[in-house]
């Protein structure tokens, strides 16, 4: 193996580790209540940074491929932008829209599309943590809600969840440590 490749893989490993540590550290971060007395959980700013960065980076590559490449390069650049730029756009939308507000009585969840749903703690009949998707699924009689694991201050939510419901973060195997 040549040194350039070794260095490249080393840099990728270090950057990935820093990103994951940043995301993981956010859910144990302490948060304060807002003016209404509710806790507000938001996605990490890393989602916005990576999302906007992806759109600009792959948009630039696509423009370059279309203007200076042959037909095959242009098609590949456009397909790459649609896929990776689209993922970046979704990350940015997720950052802007997905929020959770909660207090001693209510939980209000705004999904990635911006739709708000309100439930009471007493209405929860089932909870499950999806390790593959990285979200906590909360079910009532007529609603299914999802809370992403990278929300800043998720530990505050799970602490109150343990007081208000029969589920614990440990039993649900939510990776808070």
Coordinates of N, CA and C in Angstrom, one line a residue:
X1 N 0.9 -1.2 0.0 CA 0.0 0.0 0.0 C 0.9 1.2 0.0
X2 N 0.6 2.2 -0.8 CA 1.4 3.4 -0.9 C 1.0 4.4 0.2
X3 N 1.8 5.3 0.5 CA 1.6 6.2 1.6 C 0.4 7.2 1.4
X4 N 0.2 7.6 0.1 CA -0.9 8.5 -0.1 C -2.2 7.8 0.2
X5 N -2.4 6.6 -0.1 CA -3.7 5.9 0.2 C -3.8 5.7 1.7
X6 N -2.7 5.3 2.4 CA -2.7 5.2 3.8 C -3.1 6.5 4.5
X7 N -2.5 7.6 4.0 CA -2.9 8.9 4.6 C -4.3 9.3 4.3
X8 N -4.8 9.0 3.1 CA -6.2 9.3 2.8 C -7.2 8.6 3.7
X9 N -6.9 7.2 3.9 CA -7.8 6.5 4.8 C -7.7 6.9 6.2
X10 N -6.5 7.4 6.6 CA -6.3 7.9 8.0 C -7.1 9.2 8.2
X11 N -7.1 10.1 7.2 CA -7.8 11.3 7.3 C -9.3 11.0 7.3
X12 N -9.8 10.1 6.4 CA -11.2 9.8 6.4 C -11.6 9.2 7.8
X13 N -10.8 8.4 8.4 CA -11.1 7.8 9.7 C -11.2 8.8 10.8
X14 N -10.3 9.7 10.8 CA -10.3 10.8 11.8 C -11.5 11.7 11.6
X15 N -11.8 12.1 10.4 CA -12.9 13.0 10.2 C -14.2 12.3 10.6
X16 N -14.4 11.1 10.2 CA -15.6 10.3 10.5 C -15.7 10.2 12.0
X17 N -14.6 9.9 12.7 CA -14.7 9.7 14.2 C -15.1 11.1 14.8
X18 N -14.6 12.2 14.3 CA -14.9 13.5 14.9 C -16.4 13.8 14.7
X19 N -16.9 13.5 13.5 CA -18.3 13.7 13.2 C -19.2 12.9 14.1
X20 N -18.9 11.6 14.2 CA -19.7 10.7 15.0 C -19.6 11.1 16.5
X21 N -18.5 11.5 17.0 CA -18.3 11.9 18.4 C -19.2 13.2 18.6
X22 N -19.2 14.1 17.7 CA -20.0 15.3 17.8 C -21.4 15.0 17.9
X23 N -21.9 14.1 17.0 CA -23.3 13.7 17.0 C -23.7 13.0 18.3
X24 N -22.8 12.1 18.7 CA -23.1 11.3 19.9 C -23.1 12.2 21.2
X25 N -22.2 13.1 21.2 CA -22.1 14.0 22.4 C -23.3 14.9 22.6
X26 N -24.0 15.2 21.5 CA -25.1 16.2 21.5 C -26.3 15.7 22.3
X27 N -26.5 14.4 22.3 CA -27.8 13.9 23.0 C -27.6 13.9 24.5
X28 N -26.4 14.0 25.0 CA -26.2 14.0 26.4 C -26.0 15.5 26.9
X29 N -26.0 16.4 26.0 CA -25.9 17.8 26.3 C -27.1 18.3 27.1
X30 N -26.9 19.1 28.2 CA -28.0 19.6 28.9 C -28.6 20.8 28.2
X31 N -30.0 20.8 28.3 CA -30.7 21.9 27.7 C -31.6 22.6 28.7
X32 N -31.9 23.8 28.4 CA -32.8 24.6 29.3 C -34.2 24.6 28.8
X33 N -35.2 24.9 29.6 CA -36.5 25.1 29.2 C -36.7 26.4 28.4
X34 N -37.6 26.5 27.5 CA -37.9 27.7 26.8 C -38.8 28.6 27.6
X35 N -39.3 29.7 26.9 CA -40.2 30.7 27.6 C -41.5 30.0 28.1
X36 N -42.0 29.1 27.3 CA -43.3 28.4 27.7 C -43.1 27.3 28.8
X37 N -41.8 27.0 29.2 CA -41.6 26.0 30.2 C -41.4 24.6 29.6
X38 N -41.2 24.5 28.3 CA -41.0 23.3 27.6 C -39.5 23.1 27.3
X39 N -39.1 21.8 27.2 CA -37.8 21.5 26.7 C -37.9 21.5 25.2
X40 N -36.9 21.9 24.4 CA -36.9 21.9 23.0 C -35.7 21.1 22.5
X41 N -35.9 20.0 21.8 CA -34.8 19.3 21.2 C -34.7 19.6 19.7
X42 N -33.5 19.8 19.2 CA -33.2 20.1 17.8 C -32.1 19.2 17.3
X43 N -32.1 19.0 16.0 CA -31.0 18.2 15.4 C -29.7 19.0 15.6
X44 N -28.6 18.2 15.5 CA -27.2 18.8 15.6 C -27.0 19.7 14.4
X45 N -26.3 20.8 14.6 CA -25.9 21.7 13.5 C -25.1 21.0 12.4
X46 N -24.5 19.9 12.8 CA -23.6 19.2 11.9 C -24.5 18.7 10.7
X47 N -25.8 18.4 10.9 CA -26.7 18.0 9.8 C -26.8 19.2 8.8
X48 N -26.9 20.4 9.3 CA -27.0 21.5 8.4 C -25.7 21.7 7.6
X49 N -24.6 21.7 8.4 CA -23.3 21.9 7.7 C -23.0 20.8 6.7
X50 N -23.3 19.6 7.0 CA -23.0 18.5 6.0 C -24.0 18.6 4.8
X51 N -25.3 18.9 5.1 CA -26.3 19.0 4.1 C -26.0 20.1 3.1
X52 N -25.8 21.3 3.6 CA -25.5 22.4 2.7 C -24.2 22.2 2.0
X53 N -23.2 21.7 2.7 CA -21.9 21.5 2.1 C -22.0 20.5 0.9
X54 N -22.8 19.4 1.1 CA -23.0 18.4 0.1 C -23.7 19.0 -1.2
X55 N -24.7 19.8 -1.0 CA -25.4 20.4 -2.1 C -24.4 21.3 -2.9
X56 N -23.7 22.1 -2.2 CA -22.7 23.0 -2.9 C -21.6 22.2 -3.6
X57 N -21.0 21.3 -2.9 CA -19.9 20.5 -3.4 C -20.3 19.7 -4.6
X58 N -21.4 19.0 -4.5 CA -21.8 18.2 -5.7 C -22.4 19.0 -6.8
X59 N -23.0 20.1 -6.4 CA -23.5 21.1 -7.4 C -22.4 21.6 -8.2
X60 N -21.3 22.0 -7.5 CA -20.1 22.5 -8.2 C -19.5 21.4 -9.2
X61 N -19.4 20.2 -8.7 CA -18.9 19.1 -9.5 C -19.8 18.9 -10.7
X62 N -21.1 19.0 -10.5 CA -22.0 18.8 -11.6 C -21.9 19.9 -12.7
X63 N -21.8 21.1 -12.2 CA -21.6 22.2 -13.2 C -20.3 22.1 -14.0
X64 N -19.2 21.7 -13.2 CA -18.0 21.5 -13.9 C -18.1 20.4 -14.9
X65 N -18.7 19.3 -14.5 CA -18.9 18.1 -15.4 C -19.7 18.4 -16.7
X66 N -20.7 19.3 -16.5 CA -21.6 19.6 -17.6 C -20.8 20.6 -18.6
X67 N -20.1 21.6 -18.0 CA -19.5 22.6 -18.8 C -18.2 22.1 -19.5
X68 N -17.4 21.3 -18.8 CA -16.1 20.9 -19.3 C -15.9 19.5 -19.6
X69 N -16.8 18.6 -19.3 CA -16.7 17.2 -19.6 C -17.4 16.8 -20.9
X70 N -17.2 15.6 -21.3 CA -17.9 15.1 -22.5 C -19.3 14.7 -22.0
X71 N -20.1 14.1 -22.9 CA -21.5 13.7 -22.6 C -21.6 12.7 -21.5
X72 N -20.7 11.7 -21.4 CA -20.7 10.7 -20.3 C -20.4 11.4 -19.0
X73 N -19.4 12.3 -19.0 CA -19.1 13.0 -17.7 C -20.2 13.8 -17.2
X74 N -20.9 14.5 -18.2 CA -22.1 15.3 -17.8 C -23.2 14.5 -17.2
X75 N -23.5 13.4 -17.8 CA -24.6 12.5 -17.3 C -24.2 12.0 -15.9
X76 N -22.9 11.5 -15.7 CA -22.5 11.0 -14.5 C -22.5 12.1 -13.4
X77 N -22.1 13.3 -13.8 CA -22.1 14.4 -12.8 C -23.6 14.8 -12.4
X78 N -24.5 14.8 -13.3 CA -25.9 15.1 -13.0 C -26.5 14.0 -12.1
X79 N -26.2 12.7 -12.4 CA -26.8 11.6 -11.6 C -26.2 11.7 -10.2
X80 N -24.9 12.0 -10.1 CA -24.2 12.1 -8.8 C -24.8 13.3 -8.0
X81 N -25.1 14.4 -8.7 CA -25.7 15.5 -7.9 C -27.1 15.2 -7.5
X82 N -27.9 14.5 -8.3 CA -29.2 14.2 -7.9 C -29.2 13.3 -6.7
X83 N -28.3 12.3 -6.7 CA -28.3 11.4 -5.5 C -27.7 12.0 -4.3
X84 N -26.4 12.5 -4.4 CA -25.7 13.0 -3.2 C -26.1 14.4 -2.9
X85 N -26.4 15.2 -3.8 CA -27.0 16.6 -3.5 C -28.4 16.4 -2.9
X86 N -29.1 15.4 -3.4 CA -30.5 15.2 -2.8 C -30.4 14.7 -1.4
X87 N -29.4 13.9 -1.1 CA -29.2 13.5 0.3 C -28.8 14.7 1.2
X88 N -28.0 15.5 0.6 CA -27.6 16.8 1.4 C -28.8 17.6 1.6
X89 N -29.7 17.8 0.6 CA -30.9 18.6 0.8 C -31.8 18.0 1.9
X90 N -31.9 16.6 1.9 CA -32.7 16.0 2.9 C -32.1 16.2 4.3
X91 N -30.8 16.2 4.4 CA -30.1 16.4 5.7 C -30.4 17.8 6.2
X92 N -30.4 18.8 5.3 CA -30.7 20.2 5.7 C -32.2 20.3 6.1
X93 N -33.1 19.7 5.4 CA -34.5 19.7 5.7 C -34.7 19.1 7.1
X94 N -34.0 18.0 7.3 CA -34.2 17.3 8.6 C -33.7 18.2 9.7
X95 N -32.6 18.9 9.5 CA -32.1 19.8 10.5 C -33.1 20.9 10.8
X96 N -33.6 21.5 9.8 CA -34.6 22.6 9.9 C -35.9 22.2 10.5
X97 N -36.4 21.0 10.2 CA -37.8 20.7 10.6 C -37.9 19.8 11.8
X98 N -37.1 18.8 12.0 CA -37.3 17.8 13.0 C -37.0 18.4 14.4
X99 N -38.1 18.6 15.2 CA -37.9 19.1 16.6 C -38.9 18.4 17.5
X100 N -38.5 18.5 18.8 CA -39.4 17.9 19.8 C -39.5 18.8 21.0
X101 N -40.7 19.1 21.4 CA -41.0 19.9 22.6 C -41.7 19.0 23.6
X102 N -41.3 19.1 24.8 CA -42.0 18.3 25.8 C -41.9 18.9 27.2
X103 N -42.9 18.6 28.0 CA -42.9 19.0 29.4 C -43.5 17.8 30.2
X104 N -44.0 18.1 31.4 CA -44.5 17.0 32.3 C -45.7 16.4 31.8
X105 N -46.5 17.1 30.9 CA -47.8 16.5 30.5 C -47.7 16.1 29.0
X106 N -47.1 16.9 28.1 CA -47.2 16.8 26.7 C -45.9 16.6 26.0
X107 N -46.0 15.9 24.8 CA -44.9 15.8 23.9 C -45.4 16.3 22.5
X108 N -44.7 17.2 21.9 CA -45.1 17.7 20.6 C -43.9 17.4 19.7
X109 N -44.1 16.6 18.6 CA -43.1 16.2 17.7 C -43.4 16.8 16.3
X110 N -42.4 17.5 15.8 CA -42.5 18.0 14.4 C -41.5 17.1 13.6
X111 N -42.1 16.4 12.6 CA -41.3 15.5 11.8 C -40.5 16.2 10.8
X112 N -39.7 15.5 10.0 CA -38.8 16.1 9.0 C -39.6 16.9 7.9
X113 N -40.9 16.6 7.8 CA -41.7 17.3 6.8 C -42.3 18.6 7.4
X114 N -42.2 18.8 8.7 CA -42.7 20.0 9.3 C -44.1 19.8 10.0
X115 N -44.6 18.5 9.9 CA -45.9 18.3 10.5 C -45.8 18.0 12.0
X116 N -46.6 18.8 12.8 CA -46.6 18.7 14.2 C -47.7 17.8 14.7
X117 N -47.3 16.9 15.7 CA -48.2 16.0 16.3 C -48.0 16.1 17.8
X118 N -49.1 16.2 18.6 CA -49.1 16.4 20.0 C -49.7 15.2 20.7
X119 N -49.0 14.6 21.7 CA -49.6 13.5 22.5 C -49.3 13.8 24.0
X120 N -50.0 13.1 24.8 CA -49.8 13.1 26.2 C -49.0 11.9 26.6
X121 N -48.2 12.1 27.7 CA -47.4 10.9 28.2 C -48.2 9.7 28.5
X122 N -49.4 10.0 29.0 CA -50.3 8.9 29.4 C -50.9 8.1 28.3
X123 N -50.8 8.7 27.0 CA -51.4 8.0 25.9 C -50.4 7.0 25.2
X124 N -49.2 7.0 25.7 CA -48.2 6.1 25.1 C -48.5 4.7 25.5
X125 N -48.6 3.8 24.4 CA -48.9 2.4 24.7 C -47.7 1.5 24.3
X126 N -46.8 2.0 23.5 CA -45.6 1.2 23.1 C -44.5 2.1 22.7
X127 N -43.3 1.7 23.0 CA -42.1 2.4 22.6 C -41.1 1.3 22.1
X128 N -40.3 1.7 21.1 CA -39.3 0.8 20.5 C -38.2 1.7 19.9
X129 N -36.9 1.3 20.1 CA -35.8 2.0 19.5 C -35.3 1.2 18.3
X130 N -35.3 1.8 17.1 CA -34.8 1.2 15.9 C -33.4 1.5 15.7
X131 N -32.5 0.5 15.9 CA -31.1 0.7 15.8 C -30.6 1.0 14.4
X132 N -31.2 0.4 13.4 CA -30.8 0.6 12.1 C -31.2 2.1 11.6
X133 N -32.4 2.5 11.9 CA -32.8 3.9 11.5 C -32.3 5.0 12.5
X134 N -32.0 4.6 13.7 CA -31.6 5.5 14.7 C -32.7 6.4 15.3
X135 N -33.9 5.8 15.4 CA -34.9 6.6 16.0 C -35.7 5.8 17.0
X136 N -36.4 6.6 17.9 CA -37.2 6.1 19.0 C -38.7 6.2 18.4
X137 N -39.3 5.0 18.3 CA -40.7 5.0 17.8 C -41.7 5.0 19.0
X138 N -42.6 5.9 19.0 CA -43.6 6.1 20.1 C -44.9 5.8 19.5
X139 N -45.7 4.9 20.1 CA -47.0 4.6 19.6 C -48.1 4.9 20.7
X140 N -49.2 5.5 20.2 CA -50.4 5.7 20.9 C -51.5 4.8 20.2
X141 N -52.7 4.9 20.7 CA -53.8 4.2 20.0 C -53.9 4.5 18.5
X142 N -53.7 5.7 18.2 CA -54.0 6.2 16.8 C -52.8 6.9 16.1
X143 N -51.7 7.0 16.8 CA -50.5 7.7 16.2 C -49.2 6.9 16.4
X144 N -48.3 7.1 15.4 CA -47.0 6.6 15.5 C -46.0 7.7 15.3
X145 N -45.2 8.0 16.2 CA -44.2 9.1 16.1 C -42.8 8.6 16.2
X146 N -41.9 9.4 15.6 CA -40.5 9.0 15.6 C -39.6 10.2 16.1
X147 N -38.7 9.8 17.0 CA -37.7 10.8 17.5 C -36.3 10.3 17.1
X148 N -35.6 11.1 16.4 CA -34.2 10.7 16.0 C -33.2 10.8 17.2
X149 N -32.3 9.9 17.1 CA -31.3 9.8 18.2 C -30.3 10.9 18.3
X150 N -30.1 11.7 17.2 CA -29.2 12.8 17.2 C -29.7 14.1 17.6
X151 N -30.9 14.1 18.2 CA -31.4 15.4 18.8 C -30.6 15.8 19.9
X152 N -30.3 17.1 20.0 CA -29.5 17.7 21.1 C -30.3 17.6 22.3
X153 N -29.9 17.0 23.4 CA -30.6 17.0 24.6 C -31.5 15.8 24.8
X154 N -31.3 14.7 24.0 CA -32.2 13.6 24.1 C -32.2 12.9 25.5
X155 N -31.1 13.1 26.2 CA -31.0 12.5 27.6 C -32.1 13.1 28.5
X156 N -32.4 14.4 28.3 CA -33.5 15.0 29.1 C -34.8 14.4 28.8
X157 N -35.0 14.0 27.5 CA -36.3 13.4 27.1 C -36.3 12.0 27.8
X158 N -35.3 11.2 27.6 CA -35.3 9.9 28.2 C -35.4 9.9 29.7
X159 N -34.8 10.9 30.4 CA -35.0 10.9 31.8 C -36.4 11.1 32.2
X160 N -37.1 12.0 31.5 CA -38.5 12.2 31.8 C -39.4 11.0 31.4
X161 N -39.0 10.4 30.2 CA -39.7 9.2 29.7 C -39.7 8.1 30.8
X162 N -38.5 8.0 31.5 CA -38.4 6.9 32.5 C -39.3 7.2 33.7
X163 N -39.5 8.5 34.0 CA -40.4 8.8 35.1 C -41.9 8.7 34.7
X164 N -42.2 9.0 33.5 CA -43.6 9.1 33.0 C -44.2 7.8 32.4
X165 N -43.3 6.9 32.0 CA -43.7 5.6 31.4 C -43.0 4.4 32.0
X166 N -43.4 3.2 31.6 CA -42.7 2.0 32.1 C -41.4 1.7 31.4
X167 N -41.1 2.4 30.4 CA -39.9 2.1 29.6 C -38.7 2.9 30.1
X168 N -37.5 2.3 29.9 CA -36.2 2.9 30.3 C -35.3 2.9 29.1
X169 N -34.4 3.9 29.1 CA -33.4 3.9 27.9 C -32.6 2.7 27.9
X170 N -32.3 2.1 29.0 CA -31.5 0.9 29.0 C -32.3 -0.3 28.4
X171 N -33.6 -0.4 28.8 CA -34.4 -1.5 28.3 C -34.6 -1.4 26.8
X172 N -34.8 -0.1 26.3 CA -35.0 0.1 24.9 C -33.7 0.1 24.1
X173 N -32.5 0.0 24.9 CA -31.2 0.0 24.3 C -30.9 1.2 23.4
X174 N -31.3 2.4 24.0 CA -31.0 3.7 23.3 C -29.5 4.0 23.6
X175 N -28.7 4.2 22.6 CA -27.2 4.5 22.8 C -26.9 5.9 23.3
X176 N -27.1 6.1 24.6 CA -26.8 7.4 25.2 C -25.4 7.5 25.8
X177 N -24.7 6.4 26.0 CA -23.4 6.5 26.6 C -22.3 6.7 25.6

